Protein backbone atom coordinates (compact mmCIF):
# COMPACT_ATOMS: atom_id res chain seq x y z
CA UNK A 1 13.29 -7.94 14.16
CA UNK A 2 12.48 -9.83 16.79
CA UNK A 3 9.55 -10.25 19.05
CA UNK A 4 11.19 -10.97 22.67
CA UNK A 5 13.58 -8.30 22.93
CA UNK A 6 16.34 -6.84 20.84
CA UNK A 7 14.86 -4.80 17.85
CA UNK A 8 11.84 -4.60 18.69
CA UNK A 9 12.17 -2.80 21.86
CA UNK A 10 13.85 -0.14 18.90
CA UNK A 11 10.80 -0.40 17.03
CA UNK A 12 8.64 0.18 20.18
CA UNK A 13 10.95 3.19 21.36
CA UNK A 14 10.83 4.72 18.09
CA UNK A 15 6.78 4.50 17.91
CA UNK A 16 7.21 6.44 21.06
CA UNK A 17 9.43 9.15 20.09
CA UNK A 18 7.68 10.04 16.86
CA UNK A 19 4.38 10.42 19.20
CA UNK A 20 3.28 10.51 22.36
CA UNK A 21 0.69 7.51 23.63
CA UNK A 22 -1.70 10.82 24.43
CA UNK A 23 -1.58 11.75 21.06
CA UNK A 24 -2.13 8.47 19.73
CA UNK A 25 -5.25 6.97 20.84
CA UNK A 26 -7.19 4.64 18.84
CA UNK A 27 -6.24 6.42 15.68
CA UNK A 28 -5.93 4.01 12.65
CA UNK A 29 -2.30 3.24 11.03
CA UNK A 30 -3.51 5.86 7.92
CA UNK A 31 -4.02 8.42 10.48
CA UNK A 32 -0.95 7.47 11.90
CA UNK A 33 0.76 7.74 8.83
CA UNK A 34 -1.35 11.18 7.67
CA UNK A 35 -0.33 13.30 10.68
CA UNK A 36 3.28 12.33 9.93
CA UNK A 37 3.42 12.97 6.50
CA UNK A 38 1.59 16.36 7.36
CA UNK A 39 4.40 17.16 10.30
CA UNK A 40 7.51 15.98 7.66
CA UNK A 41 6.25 16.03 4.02
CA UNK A 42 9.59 16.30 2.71
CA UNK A 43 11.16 13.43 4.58
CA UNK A 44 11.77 10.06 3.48
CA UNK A 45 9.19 7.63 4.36
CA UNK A 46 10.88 4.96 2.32
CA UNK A 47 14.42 4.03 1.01
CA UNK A 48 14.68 0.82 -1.44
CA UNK A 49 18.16 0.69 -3.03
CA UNK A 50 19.24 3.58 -3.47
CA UNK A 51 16.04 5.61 -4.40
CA UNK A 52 13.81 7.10 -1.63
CA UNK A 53 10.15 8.53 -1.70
CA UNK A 54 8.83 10.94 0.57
CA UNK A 55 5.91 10.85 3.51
CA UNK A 56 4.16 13.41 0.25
CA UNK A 57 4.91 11.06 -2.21
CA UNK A 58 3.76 8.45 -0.79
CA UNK A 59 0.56 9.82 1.15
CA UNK A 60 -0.02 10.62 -2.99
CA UNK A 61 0.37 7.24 -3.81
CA UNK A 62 -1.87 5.84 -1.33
CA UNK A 63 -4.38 8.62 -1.12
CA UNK A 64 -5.45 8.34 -5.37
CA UNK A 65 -5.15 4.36 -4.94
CA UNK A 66 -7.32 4.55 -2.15
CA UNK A 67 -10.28 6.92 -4.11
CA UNK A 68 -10.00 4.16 -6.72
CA UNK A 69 -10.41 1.00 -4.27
CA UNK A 70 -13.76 2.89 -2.92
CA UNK A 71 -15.20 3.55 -6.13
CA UNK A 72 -14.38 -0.10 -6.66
CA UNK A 73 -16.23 -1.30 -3.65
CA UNK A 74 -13.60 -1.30 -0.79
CA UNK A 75 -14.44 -0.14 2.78
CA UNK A 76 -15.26 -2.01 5.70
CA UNK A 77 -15.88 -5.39 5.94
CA UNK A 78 -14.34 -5.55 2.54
CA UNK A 79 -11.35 -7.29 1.41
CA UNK A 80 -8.99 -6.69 -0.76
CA UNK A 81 -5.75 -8.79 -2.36
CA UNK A 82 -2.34 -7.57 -3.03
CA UNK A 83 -0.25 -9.25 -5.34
CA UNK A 84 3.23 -7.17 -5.45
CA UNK A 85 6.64 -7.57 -5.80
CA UNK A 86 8.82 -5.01 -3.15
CA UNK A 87 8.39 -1.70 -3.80
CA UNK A 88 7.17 1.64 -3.31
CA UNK A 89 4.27 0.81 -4.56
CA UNK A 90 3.81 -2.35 -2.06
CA UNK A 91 3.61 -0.14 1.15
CA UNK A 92 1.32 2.61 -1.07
CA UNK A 93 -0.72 -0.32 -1.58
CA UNK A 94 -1.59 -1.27 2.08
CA UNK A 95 -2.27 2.06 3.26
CA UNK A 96 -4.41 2.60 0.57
CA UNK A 97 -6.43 -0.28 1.86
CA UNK A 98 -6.17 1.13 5.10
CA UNK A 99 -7.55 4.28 4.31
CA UNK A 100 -10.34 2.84 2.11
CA UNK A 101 -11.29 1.24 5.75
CA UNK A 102 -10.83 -2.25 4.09
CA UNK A 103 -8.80 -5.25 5.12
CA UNK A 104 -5.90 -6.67 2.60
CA UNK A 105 -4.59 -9.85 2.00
CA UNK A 106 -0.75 -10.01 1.10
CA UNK A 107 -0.46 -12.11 -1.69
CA UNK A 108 3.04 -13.47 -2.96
CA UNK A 109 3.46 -13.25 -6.97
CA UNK A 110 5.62 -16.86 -6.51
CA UNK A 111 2.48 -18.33 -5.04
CA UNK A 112 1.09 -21.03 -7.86
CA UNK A 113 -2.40 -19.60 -8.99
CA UNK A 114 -4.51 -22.06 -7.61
CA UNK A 115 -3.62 -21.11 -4.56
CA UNK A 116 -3.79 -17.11 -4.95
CA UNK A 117 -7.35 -18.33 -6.43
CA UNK A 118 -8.22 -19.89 -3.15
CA UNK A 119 -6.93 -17.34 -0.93
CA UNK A 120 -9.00 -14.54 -3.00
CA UNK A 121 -11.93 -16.94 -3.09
CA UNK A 122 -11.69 -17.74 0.74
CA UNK A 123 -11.42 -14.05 2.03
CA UNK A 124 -13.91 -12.67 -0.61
CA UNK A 125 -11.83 -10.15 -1.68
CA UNK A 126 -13.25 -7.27 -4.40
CA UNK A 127 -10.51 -6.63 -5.57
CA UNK A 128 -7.08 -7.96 -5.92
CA UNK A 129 -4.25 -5.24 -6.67
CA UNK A 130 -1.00 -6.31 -8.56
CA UNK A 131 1.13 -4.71 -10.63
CA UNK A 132 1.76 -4.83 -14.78
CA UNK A 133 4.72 -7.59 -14.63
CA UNK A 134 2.79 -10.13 -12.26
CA UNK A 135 -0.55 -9.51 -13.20
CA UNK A 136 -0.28 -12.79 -15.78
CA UNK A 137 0.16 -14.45 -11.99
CA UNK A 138 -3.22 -12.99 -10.62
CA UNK A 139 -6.09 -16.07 -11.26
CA UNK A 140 -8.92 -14.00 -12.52
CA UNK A 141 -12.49 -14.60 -10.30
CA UNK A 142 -15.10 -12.77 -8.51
CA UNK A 143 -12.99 -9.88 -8.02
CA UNK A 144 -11.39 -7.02 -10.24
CA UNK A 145 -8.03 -7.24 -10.97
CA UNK A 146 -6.15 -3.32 -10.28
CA UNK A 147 -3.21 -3.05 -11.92
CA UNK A 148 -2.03 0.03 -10.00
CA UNK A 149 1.32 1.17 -11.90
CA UNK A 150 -1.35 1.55 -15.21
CA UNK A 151 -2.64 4.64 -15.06
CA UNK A 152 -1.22 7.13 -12.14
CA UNK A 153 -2.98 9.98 -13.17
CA UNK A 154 -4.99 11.69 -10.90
CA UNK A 155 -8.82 14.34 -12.01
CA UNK A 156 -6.56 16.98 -11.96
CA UNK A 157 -3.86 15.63 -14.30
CA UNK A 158 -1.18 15.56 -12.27
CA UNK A 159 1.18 12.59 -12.85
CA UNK A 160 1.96 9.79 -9.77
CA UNK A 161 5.03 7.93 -9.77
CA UNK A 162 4.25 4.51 -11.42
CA UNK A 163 6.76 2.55 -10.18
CA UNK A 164 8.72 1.98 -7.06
CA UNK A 165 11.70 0.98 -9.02
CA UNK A 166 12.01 3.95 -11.18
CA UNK A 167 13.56 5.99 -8.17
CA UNK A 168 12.76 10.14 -8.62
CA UNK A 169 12.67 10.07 -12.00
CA UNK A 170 9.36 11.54 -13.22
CA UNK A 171 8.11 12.15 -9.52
CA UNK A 172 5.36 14.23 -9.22
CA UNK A 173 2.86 14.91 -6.61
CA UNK A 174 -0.65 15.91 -7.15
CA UNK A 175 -1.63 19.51 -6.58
């Protein structure tokens, strides 16, 4: 993508088409991405490989992270690290954030952990969100450590998707 021109005039015309400036406003990016996953629940939101998960899947995924990020402390003024690998569960991540009215701080699982530490540590981040296979990576501080593909089960029982990766196998959304 680029920033003078080219794909980015794509990107821009496509932000147009899918709604009007009117209709915009100031909403948020999480309202942004709630009306369209109410207008095209079924649609894919995201395509990695071969697997794809849809605007309901995914406004799932970021909706029961996000409950959990609040009860943790997240909202505004409040940061919060994420420490993923690509994958579903990447994007679910950072509108969870959004919609806990936080801030994030992308955090690459190559990064050596003194400097993760520092970056945690500098933005005061409450909480720092990874997942099971790089969590060993994630320095451990003043902040909790999530590890969101543990436990994707919602109050009312109903299974999330755990893993990106995993495709539609298992996929679920709560009720």
């Amino acid at each position: 993508v680029s920033w003078s021109g080219g794909a980015s005039d794509a990107a821009h015309d496509l932000a147009h088409d899918l709604a009007p400036a009117a209709e915009i406003g100031w909403r948020c990016l999480g309202q942004l991405f709630e009306a369209q996953a109410a207008a095209t629940p079924d649609a894919p939101a995201l395509l990695l490989g071969e697997h794809a998960l849809s605007y309901r899947e995914l406004d799932a995924r970021a909706a029961w992270l996000a409950r959990r990020l609040r009860a943790l402390g997240v909202g505004p003024e409040v940061t919060a690290g994420i420490c993923m690998e690509r994958s579903f569960d990447l994007v679910a991540a950072v509108l969870a954030v959004e919609k806990a009215g936080g801030a994030y701080v992308p955090l690459d699982p190559a990064l050596p952990a003194e400097r993760m530490d520092y970056m945690l540590e500098d933005a005061r981040a409450r909480v720092a969100i990874t997942h099971r296979r790089v969590e060993a990576r994630v320095p451990r501080g003043a902040w909790t450590v999530l590890v969101a593909d543990d436990d994707h089960a919602d109050g009312d029982g109903a299974a999330l998707p755990a893993d990106g990766l995993r495709g539609d196998a298992g996929l679920a959304a709560p009720h």
